């Protein structure tokens, strides 16, 4: 690494704003944070006096808790604002909400929103650094970082690894951010799912491979990631039934025979056991699904630490 | 009152020549190499171009009903500033312009207070609901120049066929906003690479193309005259070219934004790049430019669609579709197409004047002796600044906001009256 990357005050909209070196730097920092999380006294005073606001306009208790835990372990104050999209559409706009929160002296925003680009809007109206906790189908950079961290921790450098992501690619922000990050670090990524759930131009936009057949997609994979398959896609006319989906795309002992023998199994959660992944795989030795959750807190701590210029 | 415009480079019958032009009251009294008649006002136009007043077939004046976005006064002032002397008002007002009283209201307001001529386009279906034919015959008596459900699209093919049959009887052209609702879905931008990267829902070109295809077939069968609004895709151009070759009465328009911007403009989540149809791929854009050059696309229309900041300044998914266009149209097209040598100034002016008049059967806006004095002067060496405080429109939702574009309309005359000077 030539020079120490600068993170102070930066937004984390998505990973395309970060170089491979910077991503590696974040992973190293997360490693340090993970150690803190293993201590008995899991708290450092580094962000004392700073205030982090989690602004969740789309429900996700898991993600919100992970961010809030990360902030409090760094001794930052946390305020939590939750609203439904419909409330925000009828009443106060996102812009007004941000003005209100800003007046309370927020130093960092974490936003989760169903509409792509909402984090950019929050930054525009707050002037504060914004961390994207998931914006529609667009991006989920902290999830991607924790996924990348989890792989790196187990397998070392991502360069040359074959990573296969299976499921509803169309509706997945996790895939998009992961593709950006993993490609930057030199992995070969294949995405796989039914054609109706595959966005156009994937190869052009991300330089990944697209497969519609699970066996082909899994061939020689070092890492396999399943994605949540939602019933509502059926009523949207995108696939016939969960049963048929499972028949063709489920991660099972049977289908994983095509991947490398000890391929890592991942899932960003929440899982639909029996639909996109069978318990025999989700709970297997190869699975790091539970560790992903733990790593999420460490990665988010690292990012907050770097963006808010914390000192040890 | 006489105004003498000296030594301007005047557009006449597709050509530019240096001429003097004398306006007396509402008319062009004379136009000749040299005019030596005393006039109250003399304008030295030796470094300027003189164009016929521009005609816009497609605009949303928002009056009545949404006058916080625009009204007939602010809208026509903005139009005059852009060199327009005639604009056609789309009927998606509140309430919808679907009856003769509503048509008369707009005519009266425009006549009393307007800064340009306003032609009214009546609704195609009542309340633009796509359920029942609107009172076209009465509205025709009230002076409408076309019918349209613009902003919406009749999904029921049988009703569309009957609308066409009915319109034929009153020689009313039908202006079509081509959009299949199911195919467009919740789409926000073109279903291309940028939509994939941004995770925004896509509006596929085929949402436009299936309706154009359907309506060309219906027009062929009913002998209706149709005009396709705001073309956006290469395939649409191909279908219209084919329909024209077969001798059907099909015309079409393209907007300045579809001619100079593509999907990449949406990358920053700027809601001023969100409109229907969406900005498409670079290949589509290039096809549109070529089609405008070769005449497959008849004319340019702005689709001036004002929305206030508080409406646009929000999450991309919830911001309304549309951008303003009166004050930027000429300068955008001059800067981005004429200056780089992609489009001739002659064709640009034709597509803003003679061509739209031909589409709706309006009098041809020639600069000639005895003609109505609808014209504008342009200084191509000056810039048009596009800032919130320089725009006359009540709304500022332009993709070119905070830019300065080459070429400026310095003066506009409508019916011989100065409607803009700056
Ligand atoms: Zn339209």
Short mmCIF file of C-alpha atoms in Angstrom, two decimals, chain A residues 69-243:
data_model
loop_
_atom_site.label_atom_id
_atom_site.label_comp_id
_atom_site.label_asym_id
_atom_site.label_seq_id
_atom_site.Cartn_x
_atom_site.Cartn_y
_atom_site.Cartn_z
CA UNK A 69 -24.46 -2.13 18.03
CA UNK A 70 -21.44 -1.10 16.00
CA UNK A 71 -21.97 2.54 16.91
CA UNK A 72 -22.46 1.89 20.61
CA UNK A 73 -19.40 -0.36 20.83
CA UNK A 74 -17.45 2.65 19.58
CA UNK A 75 -19.18 4.74 22.29
CA UNK A 76 -21.12 6.89 19.85
CA UNK A 77 -24.61 8.03 20.76
CA UNK A 78 -27.29 6.48 18.61
CA UNK A 79 -30.61 7.91 17.60
CA UNK A 80 -32.99 5.81 15.67
CA UNK A 81 -35.59 7.10 13.24
CA UNK A 82 -37.98 4.63 11.71
CA UNK A 83 -40.74 5.47 9.30
CA UNK A 84 -42.76 3.63 6.74
CA UNK A 85 -42.57 4.71 3.15
CA UNK A 86 -46.27 5.50 3.14
CA UNK A 87 -45.96 7.77 6.17
CA UNK A 88 -43.06 9.58 4.57
CA UNK A 89 -45.03 9.99 1.37
CA UNK A 90 -48.08 11.38 3.07
CA UNK A 91 -46.46 13.54 5.69
CA UNK A 92 -43.03 15.01 6.04
CA UNK A 93 -40.70 14.43 3.11
CA UNK A 94 -37.33 12.75 3.49
CA UNK A 95 -35.78 16.16 2.94
CA UNK A 96 -37.70 17.68 5.85
CA UNK A 97 -36.94 14.70 8.05
CA UNK A 98 -33.25 15.19 7.40
CA UNK A 99 -33.46 18.92 8.19
CA UNK A 100 -35.11 18.06 11.48
CA UNK A 101 -32.58 15.40 12.40
CA UNK A 102 -29.70 17.59 11.32
CA UNK A 103 -30.80 20.26 13.72
CA UNK A 104 -30.23 17.73 16.50
CA UNK A 105 -26.55 17.50 15.63
CA UNK A 106 -26.09 14.23 13.81
CA UNK A 107 -22.53 13.36 12.76
CA UNK A 108 -23.24 10.32 10.62
CA UNK A 109 -26.35 8.97 8.98
CA UNK A 110 -27.07 5.35 8.26
CA UNK A 111 -29.95 5.07 5.87
CA UNK A 112 -32.07 2.18 4.73
CA UNK A 113 -34.63 3.00 2.08
CA UNK A 114 -36.62 1.22 -0.60
CA UNK A 115 -35.73 3.81 -3.21
CA UNK A 116 -32.33 3.78 -4.96
CA UNK A 117 -30.38 6.99 -4.52
CA UNK A 118 -31.96 7.90 -1.17
CA UNK A 119 -28.53 7.98 0.58
CA UNK A 120 -27.32 10.57 -1.93
CA UNK A 121 -30.39 12.65 -1.15
CA UNK A 122 -29.75 12.44 2.60
CA UNK A 123 -26.19 13.58 2.09
CA UNK A 124 -27.26 16.43 -0.17
CA UNK A 125 -29.62 17.80 2.45
CA UNK A 126 -27.58 17.05 5.56
CA UNK A 127 -24.05 17.74 4.37
CA UNK A 128 -23.00 14.88 6.65
CA UNK A 129 -21.40 11.58 5.73
CA UNK A 130 -23.96 8.94 4.90
CA UNK A 131 -23.62 5.20 5.12
CA UNK A 132 -25.89 3.24 2.86
CA UNK A 133 -27.66 0.51 4.79
CA UNK A 134 -29.41 -0.65 1.64
CA UNK A 135 -31.23 1.45 -0.96
CA UNK A 136 -33.82 -0.49 -2.93
CA UNK A 137 -32.25 -2.88 -5.37
CA UNK A 138 -29.30 -0.57 -5.78
CA UNK A 139 -26.61 -1.13 -3.20
CA UNK A 140 -25.79 -2.57 0.19
CA UNK A 141 -22.10 -1.83 0.57
CA UNK A 142 -21.71 -2.82 4.23
CA UNK A 143 -23.27 -6.21 3.52
CA UNK A 144 -20.87 -6.67 0.60
CA UNK A 145 -17.93 -5.67 2.80
CA UNK A 146 -18.90 -8.15 5.47
CA UNK A 147 -19.32 -10.86 2.84
CA UNK A 148 -15.92 -10.06 1.39
CA UNK A 149 -14.43 -9.92 4.89
CA UNK A 150 -15.89 -13.34 5.69
CA UNK A 151 -14.39 -14.88 2.54
CA UNK A 152 -11.04 -13.17 3.07
CA UNK A 153 -10.89 -14.37 6.64
CA UNK A 154 -11.42 -17.98 5.57
CA UNK A 155 -9.71 -18.19 2.21
CA UNK A 156 -7.32 -15.25 2.08
CA UNK A 157 -7.06 -13.05 -1.00
CA UNK A 158 -10.09 -13.06 -3.27
CA UNK A 159 -7.94 -12.84 -6.37
CA UNK A 160 -8.79 -15.76 -8.67
CA UNK A 161 -11.52 -17.20 -6.43
CA UNK A 162 -14.62 -18.50 -8.15
CA UNK A 163 -17.69 -17.11 -6.47
CA UNK A 164 -21.20 -18.10 -7.49
CA UNK A 165 -24.28 -16.18 -6.37
CA UNK A 166 -27.64 -17.88 -6.86
CA UNK A 167 -31.18 -16.56 -6.70
CA UNK A 168 -33.26 -13.46 -7.33
CA UNK A 169 -30.49 -11.37 -8.86
CA UNK A 170 -32.93 -8.77 -10.20
CA UNK A 171 -34.11 -7.65 -6.79
CA UNK A 172 -30.84 -7.97 -4.94
CA UNK A 173 -28.82 -4.98 -3.80
CA UNK A 174 -26.48 -7.42 -2.07
CA UNK A 175 -25.46 -8.89 -5.41
CA UNK A 176 -24.79 -5.53 -7.00
CA UNK A 177 -22.50 -4.29 -4.26
CA UNK A 178 -20.80 -7.64 -3.95
CA UNK A 179 -20.12 -7.75 -7.67
CA UNK A 180 -18.41 -4.37 -7.54
CA UNK A 181 -16.29 -5.27 -4.52
CA UNK A 182 -15.44 -8.83 -5.48
CA UNK A 183 -14.47 -7.87 -9.02
CA UNK A 184 -12.22 -5.12 -7.67
CA UNK A 185 -10.40 -7.71 -5.61
CA UNK A 186 -9.96 -9.99 -8.60
CA UNK A 187 -12.59 -12.68 -8.01
CA UNK A 188 -14.44 -14.39 -10.84
CA UNK A 189 -18.11 -14.03 -10.10
CA UNK A 190 -20.97 -15.96 -11.68
CA UNK A 191 -24.57 -15.03 -11.07
CA UNK A 192 -27.30 -17.58 -11.55
CA UNK A 193 -31.09 -17.53 -11.42
CA UNK A 194 -34.20 -17.76 -13.55
CA UNK A 195 -34.06 -15.56 -16.66
CA UNK A 196 -37.01 -13.47 -15.47
CA UNK A 197 -35.08 -12.58 -12.31
CA UNK A 198 -31.89 -11.62 -14.12
CA UNK A 199 -31.33 -7.94 -14.96
CA UNK A 200 -30.12 -7.10 -18.46
CA UNK A 201 -26.53 -6.21 -19.32
CA UNK A 202 -25.01 -7.90 -16.26
CA UNK A 203 -21.85 -8.91 -18.13
CA UNK A 204 -21.36 -5.38 -19.49
CA UNK A 205 -22.06 -3.60 -16.23
CA UNK A 206 -20.20 -5.87 -13.81
CA UNK A 207 -17.94 -8.09 -15.88
CA UNK A 208 -19.50 -11.18 -14.32
CA UNK A 209 -20.69 -14.41 -15.86
CA UNK A 210 -24.38 -15.13 -16.18
CA UNK A 211 -25.73 -18.67 -16.01
CA UNK A 212 -29.27 -19.94 -15.90
CA UNK A 213 -28.40 -23.51 -15.07
CA UNK A 214 -27.39 -24.16 -11.46
CA UNK A 215 -25.02 -27.07 -12.12
CA UNK A 216 -23.07 -25.10 -14.69
CA UNK A 217 -22.95 -22.08 -12.42
CA UNK A 218 -21.67 -24.03 -9.45
CA UNK A 219 -18.90 -25.80 -11.34
CA UNK A 220 -15.62 -25.47 -9.41
CA UNK A 221 -16.95 -22.69 -7.20
CA UNK A 222 -14.86 -21.77 -4.13
CA UNK A 223 -17.70 -19.79 -2.62
CA UNK A 224 -21.46 -20.19 -3.07
CA UNK A 225 -23.90 -17.56 -1.93
CA UNK A 226 -27.65 -18.10 -1.85
CA UNK A 227 -30.16 -15.24 -1.92
CA UNK A 228 -33.57 -14.95 -0.38
CA UNK A 229 -36.36 -15.93 -2.75
CA UNK A 230 -39.59 -14.16 -2.06
CA UNK A 231 -43.05 -15.43 -2.69
CA UNK A 232 -44.20 -12.05 -4.00
CA UNK A 233 -42.12 -12.59 -7.17
CA UNK A 234 -44.56 -15.36 -7.98
CA UNK A 235 -47.56 -13.04 -7.90
CA UNK A 236 -45.56 -10.53 -9.92
CA UNK A 237 -45.51 -13.14 -12.67
CA UNK A 238 -41.77 -13.70 -12.57
CA UNK A 239 -41.76 -17.41 -11.81
CA UNK A 240 -44.40 -20.09 -11.46
CA UNK A 241 -44.00 -21.39 -7.91
CA UNK A 242 -41.56 -21.73 -5.04
CA UNK A 243 -41.69 -25.50 -5.53
#
